[in-house]
């Protein structure tokens, strides 16, 4: 899935990643959970480093920690 963005506020992009993660099936998320998929796409966009959850409909949904995604997808490792 590719995101196509015009200039959007970061909170709109974060919410979009969450919505897509809930709508996609396991095959389209490449076997990742919704928590992992949302975090991986936020990491690719370099957004949401400080997030631990996403809000939807007044509910808080946790997303995977950076370390979990870096273990799954080594290409997202950053050179510190």
XYZ file of C-alpha atoms in Angstrom:
80
model
C 0.000 0.000 0.000
C 1.387 3.352 -0.953
C 0.292 6.554 0.692
C -0.214 9.586 -1.479
C 0.018 12.798 0.501
C -0.225 16.418 -0.201
C 0.865 18.664 2.620
C -1.005 17.357 5.649
C -0.642 17.976 9.333
C 1.306 15.161 11.049
C -1.710 14.169 13.154
C -3.709 13.543 9.951
C -0.970 11.294 8.585
C -0.758 9.374 11.871
C -4.491 8.825 11.896
C -4.403 7.630 8.272
C -1.756 5.026 9.117
C -3.990 3.729 11.893
C -7.118 3.624 9.751
C -5.328 1.753 6.961
C -3.830 -0.730 9.397
C -7.336 -1.629 10.605
C -8.774 -1.927 7.093
C -6.073 -4.151 5.577
C -5.995 -7.922 5.953
C -2.961 -9.932 7.096
C -1.758 -10.539 3.534
C -1.754 -6.854 2.641
C -0.061 -6.019 5.952
C 2.585 -8.614 5.007
C 1.865 -10.708 8.082
C 2.277 -7.811 10.502
C -0.296 -7.023 13.153
C -2.224 -3.762 12.915
C -0.014 -2.375 15.717
C 3.162 -3.283 13.824
C 1.963 -2.083 10.414
C 0.925 1.327 11.725
C 4.281 1.820 13.485
C 6.328 0.636 10.479
C 4.653 3.119 8.156
C 5.014 5.959 10.621
C 8.706 5.084 10.916
C 9.092 5.123 7.121
C 7.589 8.617 7.115
C 9.719 9.605 10.131
C 6.638 10.524 12.175
C 5.324 9.544 15.554
C 8.531 8.663 17.387
C 6.855 9.736 20.615
C 3.573 7.873 20.040
C 2.545 4.868 22.091
C -1.039 4.735 20.836
C -3.433 6.114 18.244
C -6.818 7.659 18.965
C -9.920 6.575 17.087
C -13.459 7.332 18.135
C -12.295 8.450 21.562
C -10.557 5.097 22.178
C -6.822 4.580 22.585
C -5.213 1.821 20.515
C -1.616 0.863 21.302
C 0.940 0.654 18.516
C 4.098 -1.422 18.478
C 7.300 0.033 19.934
C 10.125 1.066 17.580
C 12.368 -1.755 18.823
C 9.831 -4.399 17.787
C 9.655 -3.037 14.246
C 13.424 -2.622 13.936
C 13.773 -6.319 14.816
C 11.235 -7.251 12.106
C 12.461 -4.792 9.476
C 16.202 -4.167 9.780
C 16.059 -1.708 6.857
C 14.338 0.740 9.231
C 17.387 0.819 11.528
C 18.765 4.322 11.796
C 22.409 5.171 12.066
C 22.687 6.897 15.444
